[in-house]
Short mmCIF file of C-alpha atoms in Angstrom, two decimals:
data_model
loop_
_atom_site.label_atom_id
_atom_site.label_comp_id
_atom_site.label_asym_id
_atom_site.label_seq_id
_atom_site.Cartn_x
_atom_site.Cartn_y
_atom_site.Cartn_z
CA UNK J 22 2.38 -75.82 -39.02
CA UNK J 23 1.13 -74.58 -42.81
CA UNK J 24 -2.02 -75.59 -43.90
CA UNK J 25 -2.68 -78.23 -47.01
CA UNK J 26 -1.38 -75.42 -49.37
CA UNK J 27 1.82 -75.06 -47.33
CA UNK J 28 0.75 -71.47 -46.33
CA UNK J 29 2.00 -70.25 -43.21
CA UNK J 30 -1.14 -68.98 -41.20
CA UNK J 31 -1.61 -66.64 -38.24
CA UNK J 32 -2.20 -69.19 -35.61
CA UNK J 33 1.92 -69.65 -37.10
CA UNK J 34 2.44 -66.42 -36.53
CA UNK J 35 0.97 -65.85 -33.60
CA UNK J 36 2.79 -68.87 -32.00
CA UNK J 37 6.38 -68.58 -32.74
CA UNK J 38 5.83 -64.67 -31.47
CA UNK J 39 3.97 -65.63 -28.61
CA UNK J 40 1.29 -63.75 -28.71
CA UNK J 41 -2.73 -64.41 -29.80
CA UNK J 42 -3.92 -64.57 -32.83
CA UNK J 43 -6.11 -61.54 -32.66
CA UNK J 44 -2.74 -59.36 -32.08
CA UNK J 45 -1.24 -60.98 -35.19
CA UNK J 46 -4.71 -59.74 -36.97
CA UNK J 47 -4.47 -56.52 -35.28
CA UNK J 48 -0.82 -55.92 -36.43
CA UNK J 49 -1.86 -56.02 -40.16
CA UNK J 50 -5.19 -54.69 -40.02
CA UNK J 51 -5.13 -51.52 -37.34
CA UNK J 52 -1.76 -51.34 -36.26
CA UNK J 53 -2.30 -48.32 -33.86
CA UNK J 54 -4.41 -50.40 -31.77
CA UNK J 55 -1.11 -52.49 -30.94
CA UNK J 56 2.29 -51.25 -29.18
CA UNK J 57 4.99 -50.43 -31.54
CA UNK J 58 7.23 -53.06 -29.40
CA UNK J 59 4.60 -55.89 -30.67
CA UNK J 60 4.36 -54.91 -33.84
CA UNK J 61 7.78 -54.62 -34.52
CA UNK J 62 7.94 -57.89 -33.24
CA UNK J 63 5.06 -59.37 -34.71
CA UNK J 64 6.03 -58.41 -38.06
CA UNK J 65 9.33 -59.52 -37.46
CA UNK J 66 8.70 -62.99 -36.82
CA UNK J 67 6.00 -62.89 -40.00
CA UNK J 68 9.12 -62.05 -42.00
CA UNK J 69 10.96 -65.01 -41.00
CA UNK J 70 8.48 -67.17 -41.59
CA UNK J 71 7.33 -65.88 -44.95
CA UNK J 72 3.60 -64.82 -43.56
CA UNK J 73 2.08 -63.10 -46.63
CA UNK J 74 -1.41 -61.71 -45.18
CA UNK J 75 -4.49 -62.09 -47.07
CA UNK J 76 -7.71 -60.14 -46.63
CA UNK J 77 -7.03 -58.34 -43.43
CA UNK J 78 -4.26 -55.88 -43.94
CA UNK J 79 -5.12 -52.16 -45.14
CA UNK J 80 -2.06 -52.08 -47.31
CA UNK J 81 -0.34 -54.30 -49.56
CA UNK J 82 1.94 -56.45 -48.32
CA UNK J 83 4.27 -55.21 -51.32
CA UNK J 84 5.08 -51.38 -51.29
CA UNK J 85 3.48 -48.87 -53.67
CA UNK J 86 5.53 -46.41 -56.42
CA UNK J 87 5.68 -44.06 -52.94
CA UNK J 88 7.66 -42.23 -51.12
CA UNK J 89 7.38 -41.47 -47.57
CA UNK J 90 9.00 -37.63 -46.65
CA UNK J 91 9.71 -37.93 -42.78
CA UNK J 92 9.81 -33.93 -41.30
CA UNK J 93 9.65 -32.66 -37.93
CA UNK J 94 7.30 -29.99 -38.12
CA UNK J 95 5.12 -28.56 -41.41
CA UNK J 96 4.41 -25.14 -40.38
CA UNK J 97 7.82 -24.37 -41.00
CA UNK J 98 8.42 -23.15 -44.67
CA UNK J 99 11.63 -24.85 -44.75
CA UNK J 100 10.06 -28.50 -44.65
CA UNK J 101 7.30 -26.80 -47.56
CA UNK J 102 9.96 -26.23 -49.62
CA UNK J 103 11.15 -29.68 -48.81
CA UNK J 104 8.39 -31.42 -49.74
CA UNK J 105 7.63 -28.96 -53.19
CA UNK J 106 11.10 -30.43 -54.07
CA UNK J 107 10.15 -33.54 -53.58
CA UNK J 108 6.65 -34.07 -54.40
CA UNK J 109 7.70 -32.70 -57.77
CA UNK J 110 10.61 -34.65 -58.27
CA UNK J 111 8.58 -37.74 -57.24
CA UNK J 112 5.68 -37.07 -59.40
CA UNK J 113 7.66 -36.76 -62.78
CA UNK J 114 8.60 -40.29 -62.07
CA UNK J 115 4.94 -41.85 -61.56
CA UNK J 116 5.58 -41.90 -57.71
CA UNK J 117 3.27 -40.37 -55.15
CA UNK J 118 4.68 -38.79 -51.71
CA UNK J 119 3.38 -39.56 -48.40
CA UNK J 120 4.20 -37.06 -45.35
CA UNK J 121 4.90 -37.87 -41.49
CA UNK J 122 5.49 -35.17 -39.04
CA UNK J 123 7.45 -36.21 -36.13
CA UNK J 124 6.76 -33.15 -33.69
CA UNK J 125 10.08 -33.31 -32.30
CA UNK J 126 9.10 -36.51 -30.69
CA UNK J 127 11.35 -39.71 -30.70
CA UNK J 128 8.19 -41.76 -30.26
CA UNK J 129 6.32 -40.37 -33.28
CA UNK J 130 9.31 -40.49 -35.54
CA UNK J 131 9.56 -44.38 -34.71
CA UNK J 132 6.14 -44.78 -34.98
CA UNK J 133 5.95 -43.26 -38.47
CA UNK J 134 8.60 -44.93 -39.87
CA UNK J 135 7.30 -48.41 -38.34
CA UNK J 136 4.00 -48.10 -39.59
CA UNK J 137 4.90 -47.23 -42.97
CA UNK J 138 7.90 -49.49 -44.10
CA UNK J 139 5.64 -52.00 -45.33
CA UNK J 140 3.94 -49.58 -47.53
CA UNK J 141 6.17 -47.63 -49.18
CA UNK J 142 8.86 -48.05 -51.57
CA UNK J 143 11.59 -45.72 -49.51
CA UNK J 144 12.02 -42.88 -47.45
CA UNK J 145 13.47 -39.19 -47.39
CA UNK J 146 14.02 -38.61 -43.50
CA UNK J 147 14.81 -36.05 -41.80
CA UNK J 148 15.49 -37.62 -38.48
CA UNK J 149 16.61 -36.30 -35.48
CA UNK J 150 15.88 -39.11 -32.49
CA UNK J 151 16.53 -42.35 -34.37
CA UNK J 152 19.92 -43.83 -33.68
CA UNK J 153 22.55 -44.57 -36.23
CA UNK J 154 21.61 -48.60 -35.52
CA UNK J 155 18.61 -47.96 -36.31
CA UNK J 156 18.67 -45.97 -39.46
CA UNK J 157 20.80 -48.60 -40.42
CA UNK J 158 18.35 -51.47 -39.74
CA UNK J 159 15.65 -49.63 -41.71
CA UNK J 160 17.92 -48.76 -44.56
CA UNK J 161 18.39 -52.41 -44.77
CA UNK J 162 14.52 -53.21 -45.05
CA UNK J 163 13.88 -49.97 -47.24
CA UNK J 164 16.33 -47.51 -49.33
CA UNK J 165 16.41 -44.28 -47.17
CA UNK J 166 18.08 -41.23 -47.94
CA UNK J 167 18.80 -39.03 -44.68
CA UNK J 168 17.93 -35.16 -44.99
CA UNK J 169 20.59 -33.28 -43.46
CA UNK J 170 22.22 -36.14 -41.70
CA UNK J 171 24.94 -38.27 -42.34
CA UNK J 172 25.15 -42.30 -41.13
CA UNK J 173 28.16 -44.11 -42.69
CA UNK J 174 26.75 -46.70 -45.16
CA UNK J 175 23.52 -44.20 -45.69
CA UNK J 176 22.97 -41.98 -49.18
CA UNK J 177 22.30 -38.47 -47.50
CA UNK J 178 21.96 -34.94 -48.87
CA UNK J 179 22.90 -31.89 -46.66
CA UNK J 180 22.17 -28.55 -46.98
CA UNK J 181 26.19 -27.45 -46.25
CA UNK J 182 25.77 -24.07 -44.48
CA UNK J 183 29.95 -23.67 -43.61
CA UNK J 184 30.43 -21.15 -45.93
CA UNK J 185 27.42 -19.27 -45.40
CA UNK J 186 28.53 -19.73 -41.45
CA UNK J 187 31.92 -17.90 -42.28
CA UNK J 188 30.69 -14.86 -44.11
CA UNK J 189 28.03 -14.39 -41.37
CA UNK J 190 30.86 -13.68 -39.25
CA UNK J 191 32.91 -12.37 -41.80
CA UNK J 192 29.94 -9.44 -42.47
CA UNK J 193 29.86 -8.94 -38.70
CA UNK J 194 33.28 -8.42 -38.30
CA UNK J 195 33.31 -6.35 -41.59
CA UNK J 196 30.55 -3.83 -39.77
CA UNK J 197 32.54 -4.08 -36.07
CA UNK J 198 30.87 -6.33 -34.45
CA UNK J 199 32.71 -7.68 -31.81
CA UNK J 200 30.49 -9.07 -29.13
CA UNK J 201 27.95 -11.65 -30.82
CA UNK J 202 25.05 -13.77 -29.24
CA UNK J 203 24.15 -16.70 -31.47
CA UNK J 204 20.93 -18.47 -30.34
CA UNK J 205 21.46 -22.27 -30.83
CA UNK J 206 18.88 -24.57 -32.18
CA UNK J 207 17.55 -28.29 -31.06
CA UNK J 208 20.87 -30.18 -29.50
CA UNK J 209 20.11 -33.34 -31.24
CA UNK J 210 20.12 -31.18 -34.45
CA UNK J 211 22.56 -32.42 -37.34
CA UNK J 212 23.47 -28.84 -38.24
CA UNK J 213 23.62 -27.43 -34.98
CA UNK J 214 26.60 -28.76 -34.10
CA UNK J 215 28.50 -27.91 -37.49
CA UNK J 216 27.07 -24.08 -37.37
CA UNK J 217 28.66 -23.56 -34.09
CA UNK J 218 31.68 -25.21 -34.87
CA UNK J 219 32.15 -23.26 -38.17
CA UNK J 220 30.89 -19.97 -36.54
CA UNK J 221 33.00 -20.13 -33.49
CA UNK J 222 35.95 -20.72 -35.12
CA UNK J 223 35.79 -18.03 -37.59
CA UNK J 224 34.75 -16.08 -34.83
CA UNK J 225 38.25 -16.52 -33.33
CA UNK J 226 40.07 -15.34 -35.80
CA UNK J 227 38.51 -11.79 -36.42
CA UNK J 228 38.63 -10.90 -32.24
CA UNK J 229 35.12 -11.52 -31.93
CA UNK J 230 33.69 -12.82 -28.25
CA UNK J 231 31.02 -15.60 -29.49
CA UNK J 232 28.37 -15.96 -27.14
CA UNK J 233 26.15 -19.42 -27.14
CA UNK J 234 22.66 -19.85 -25.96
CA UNK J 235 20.39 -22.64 -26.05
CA UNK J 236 19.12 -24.79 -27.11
CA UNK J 237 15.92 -23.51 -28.40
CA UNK J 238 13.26 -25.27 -30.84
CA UNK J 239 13.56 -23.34 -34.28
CA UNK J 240 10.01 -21.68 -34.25
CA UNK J 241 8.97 -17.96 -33.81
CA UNK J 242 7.94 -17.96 -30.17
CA UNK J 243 10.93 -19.52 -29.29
CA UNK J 244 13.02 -16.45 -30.50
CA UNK J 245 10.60 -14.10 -28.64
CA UNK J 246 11.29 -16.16 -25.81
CA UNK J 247 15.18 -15.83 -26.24
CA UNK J 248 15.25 -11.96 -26.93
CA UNK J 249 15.77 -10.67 -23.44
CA UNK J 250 18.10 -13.28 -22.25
CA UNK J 251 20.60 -12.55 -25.29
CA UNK J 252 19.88 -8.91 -24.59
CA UNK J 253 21.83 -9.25 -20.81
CA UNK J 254 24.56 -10.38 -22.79
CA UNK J 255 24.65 -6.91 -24.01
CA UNK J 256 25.27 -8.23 -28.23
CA UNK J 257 25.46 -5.90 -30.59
CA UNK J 258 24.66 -8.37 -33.11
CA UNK J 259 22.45 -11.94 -32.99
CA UNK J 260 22.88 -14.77 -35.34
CA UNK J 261 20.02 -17.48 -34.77
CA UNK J 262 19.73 -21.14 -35.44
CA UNK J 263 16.59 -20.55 -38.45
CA UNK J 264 14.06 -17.62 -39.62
CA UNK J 265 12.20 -18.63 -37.78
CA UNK J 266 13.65 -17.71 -34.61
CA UNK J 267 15.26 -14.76 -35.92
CA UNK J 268 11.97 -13.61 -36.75
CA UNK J 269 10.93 -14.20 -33.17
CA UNK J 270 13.44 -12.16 -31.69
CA UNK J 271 13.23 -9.27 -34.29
CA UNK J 272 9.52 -9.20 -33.44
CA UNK J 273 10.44 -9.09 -29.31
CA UNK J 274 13.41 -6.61 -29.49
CA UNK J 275 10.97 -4.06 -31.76
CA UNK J 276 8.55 -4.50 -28.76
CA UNK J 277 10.72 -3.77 -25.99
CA UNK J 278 11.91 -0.60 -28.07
CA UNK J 279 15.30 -1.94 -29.37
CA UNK J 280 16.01 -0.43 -33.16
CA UNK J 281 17.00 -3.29 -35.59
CA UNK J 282 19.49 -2.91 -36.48
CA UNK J 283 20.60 0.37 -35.70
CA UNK J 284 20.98 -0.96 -32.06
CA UNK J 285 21.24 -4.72 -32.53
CA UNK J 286 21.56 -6.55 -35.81
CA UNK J 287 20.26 -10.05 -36.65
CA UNK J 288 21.51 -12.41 -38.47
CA UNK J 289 19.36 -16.21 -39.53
CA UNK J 290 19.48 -19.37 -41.36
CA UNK J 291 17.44 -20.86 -44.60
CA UNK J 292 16.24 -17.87 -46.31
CA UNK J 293 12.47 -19.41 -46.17
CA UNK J 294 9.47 -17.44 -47.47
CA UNK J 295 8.57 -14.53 -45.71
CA UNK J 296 12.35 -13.87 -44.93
CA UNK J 297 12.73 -10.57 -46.91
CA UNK J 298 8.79 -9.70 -46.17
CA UNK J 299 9.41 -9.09 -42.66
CA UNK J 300 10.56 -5.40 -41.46
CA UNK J 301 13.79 -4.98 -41.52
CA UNK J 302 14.32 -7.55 -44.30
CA UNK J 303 16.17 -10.65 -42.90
CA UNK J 304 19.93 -11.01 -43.29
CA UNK J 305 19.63 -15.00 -43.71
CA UNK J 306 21.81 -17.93 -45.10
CA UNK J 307 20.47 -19.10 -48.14
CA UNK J 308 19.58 -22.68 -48.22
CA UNK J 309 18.58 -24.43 -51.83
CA UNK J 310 15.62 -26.54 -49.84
CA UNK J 311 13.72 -27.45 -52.78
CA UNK J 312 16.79 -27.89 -54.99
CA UNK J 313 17.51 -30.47 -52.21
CA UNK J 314 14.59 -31.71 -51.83
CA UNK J 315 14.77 -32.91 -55.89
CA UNK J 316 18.41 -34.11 -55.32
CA UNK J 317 16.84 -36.19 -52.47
CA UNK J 318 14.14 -37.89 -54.86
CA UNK J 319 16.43 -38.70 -57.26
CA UNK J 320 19.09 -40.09 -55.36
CA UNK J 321 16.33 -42.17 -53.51
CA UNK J 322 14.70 -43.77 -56.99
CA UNK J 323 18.16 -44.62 -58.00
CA UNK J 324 18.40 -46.62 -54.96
CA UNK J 325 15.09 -47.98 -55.15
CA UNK J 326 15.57 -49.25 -59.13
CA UNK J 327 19.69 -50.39 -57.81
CA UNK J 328 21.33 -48.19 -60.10
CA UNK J 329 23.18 -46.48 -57.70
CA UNK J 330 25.29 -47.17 -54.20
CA UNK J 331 24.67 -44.57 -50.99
CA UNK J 332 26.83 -41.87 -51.34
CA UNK J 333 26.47 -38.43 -49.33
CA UNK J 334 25.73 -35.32 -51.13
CA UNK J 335 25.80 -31.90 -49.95
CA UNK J 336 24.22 -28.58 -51.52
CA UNK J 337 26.20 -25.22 -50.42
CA UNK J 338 24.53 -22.39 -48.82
CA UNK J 339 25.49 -18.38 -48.76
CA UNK J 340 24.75 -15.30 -47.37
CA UNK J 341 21.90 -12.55 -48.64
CA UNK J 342 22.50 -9.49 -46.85
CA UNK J 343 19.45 -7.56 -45.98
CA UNK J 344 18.40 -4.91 -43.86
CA UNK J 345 18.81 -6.33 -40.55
CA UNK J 346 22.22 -5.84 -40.04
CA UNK J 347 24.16 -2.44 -40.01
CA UNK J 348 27.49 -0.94 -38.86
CA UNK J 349 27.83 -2.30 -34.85
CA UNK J 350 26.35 0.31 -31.90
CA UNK J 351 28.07 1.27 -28.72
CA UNK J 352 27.56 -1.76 -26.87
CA UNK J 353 25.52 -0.08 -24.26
CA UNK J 354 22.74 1.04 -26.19
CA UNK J 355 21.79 -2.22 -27.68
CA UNK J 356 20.10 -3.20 -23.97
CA UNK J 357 16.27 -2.18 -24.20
#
């Protein structure tokens, strides 16, 4: 039933979802205080039924000039120079930029994006546990752009790190390396996959034995934590998922006496801030984050004003050479 104004109310709500009224309240006022499942649902049925809330929601049942950036993690300069590009981008055009850090966690990254959808106008995501269906289903209630991803029927912008991949291995092989450790990333990871694809291959055809370990979370203690397993392997060279991790490792082999890169050289991905600080200056793949993170805001406000269709973009990386890699040891004295 609708009352005398033909309004649909919450007792509506509440009935055709099966749930009390005070959960339908809850859903729009405090959200957290209800399971994702009901609100989902909840919200679901509201839609059907053309429930407009008045006076208890927090937000506006129509979104904002916002943009919500989905990351994993924030101490990771990569994701600042994602959201610099962004944030900028965004605030040229009158929007502002809200942030959700997923932690690695499928639960928070489908909590975030449930509890914001309603609020915001789209979203730049870099999501790693969502499926495809359900990227898809949000796409439909919201213009997304993926960030490094690609969903067919989803704009996207990727940071393309294939040719940076090749002349990794092409530097290697140019020094005589030919027994290499790389140190894989997340599994679930987008670019994992493709690195280790493009490395391996190239790999192959300069005669050089590609080792893979993993996976490990791109942050610094999780390189420290891989150093002496990729040492056993007896490398004379490293190549690792991020910085971050390279960084890690550099930081571990010093420590346990190995000379970088006299005795092993490292190799990492994304050239973030702090890369060429460090001692030997990182030999990294360059990534354009923040130019991508501007591509990503524009290609998102097209979508949002329907002047443009999804399409996938990609932004091409390449090798800096540094300090930390050097002419390949006798294998044997790269073990600490």
């Amino acid at each position: 039933m609708t009352d005398h104004t033909g309004r649909i109310r919450l007792a509506d709500v509440a009935r055709a979802a099966g749930v009390a009224e005070s959960t339908v309240s809850r859903v729009f006022s405090n959200p957290d205080r209800v399971s994702t499942e009901t609100v989902e649902s909840v919200r679901r049925v509201a839609t059907e039924l053309g429930f407009r809330p008045r006076g208890i929601a927090k937000s506006p049942a129509t979104p904002t000039k916002s943009i919500d950036l989905l990351t994993q993690e924030f101490s990771n300069p990569f994701f600042a120079s994602l959201f610099t590009g962004v944030e900028r981008q965004a605030r040229t055009a009158g929007y502002t930029v809200t942030l959700g850090v997923a932690e690695d966690s499928a639960e928070m990254e489908r909590q975030h994006v449930s509890r914001v959808v309603d609020t915001v106008s789209g979203y730049i995501a870099h999501a790693r546990w969502l499926p495809d269906a359900d990227l898809i289903e949000l796409n439909r209630r919201r213009p997304v752009v993926l960030f490094n991803r690609e969903v067919a029927g989803i704009a996207s912008v990727v940071i393309d790190t294939e040719d940076g991949s090749r002349q990794i291995i092409e530097h290697l092989a140019s020094l005589g390396h030919r027994r290499v450790v790389y140190v894989a990333g997340p599994a679930l990871s987008w670019s994992e996959s493709r690195r280790w694809n493009t490395l391996s291959s190239t790999a192959a055809l300069h005669g050089i034995e590609l080792d893979r370990m993993g996976p490990y979370q791109p942050i610094v203690s999780q390189g420290a934590a891989a150093a002496e397993v990729a040492l056993s392997r007896r490398p004379t060279a490293i190549i690792a998922f991020n910085d971050q991790i390279a960084l890690g490792l550099i930081r571990r082999l010093q420590h346990l006496g190995v000379d970088v890169p006299r005795q092993v050289s490292v190799v990492g991905y994304d050239d973030t801030f702090g890369s060429d600080f460090i001692q030997p200056a990182l030999t990294t793949v360059h990534a354009p984050v923040e130019q991508a993170g501007r591509l990503a805001t524009d290609v998102l406000m097209s979508l949002i004003d329907g002047s443009a269709e999804p399409t996938a973009h990609r932004v091409a990386g390449s090798l800096v050479v540094r300090d930390s890699t050097s002419v390949a040891s006798a294998p044997e004295s790269a073990s600490a």
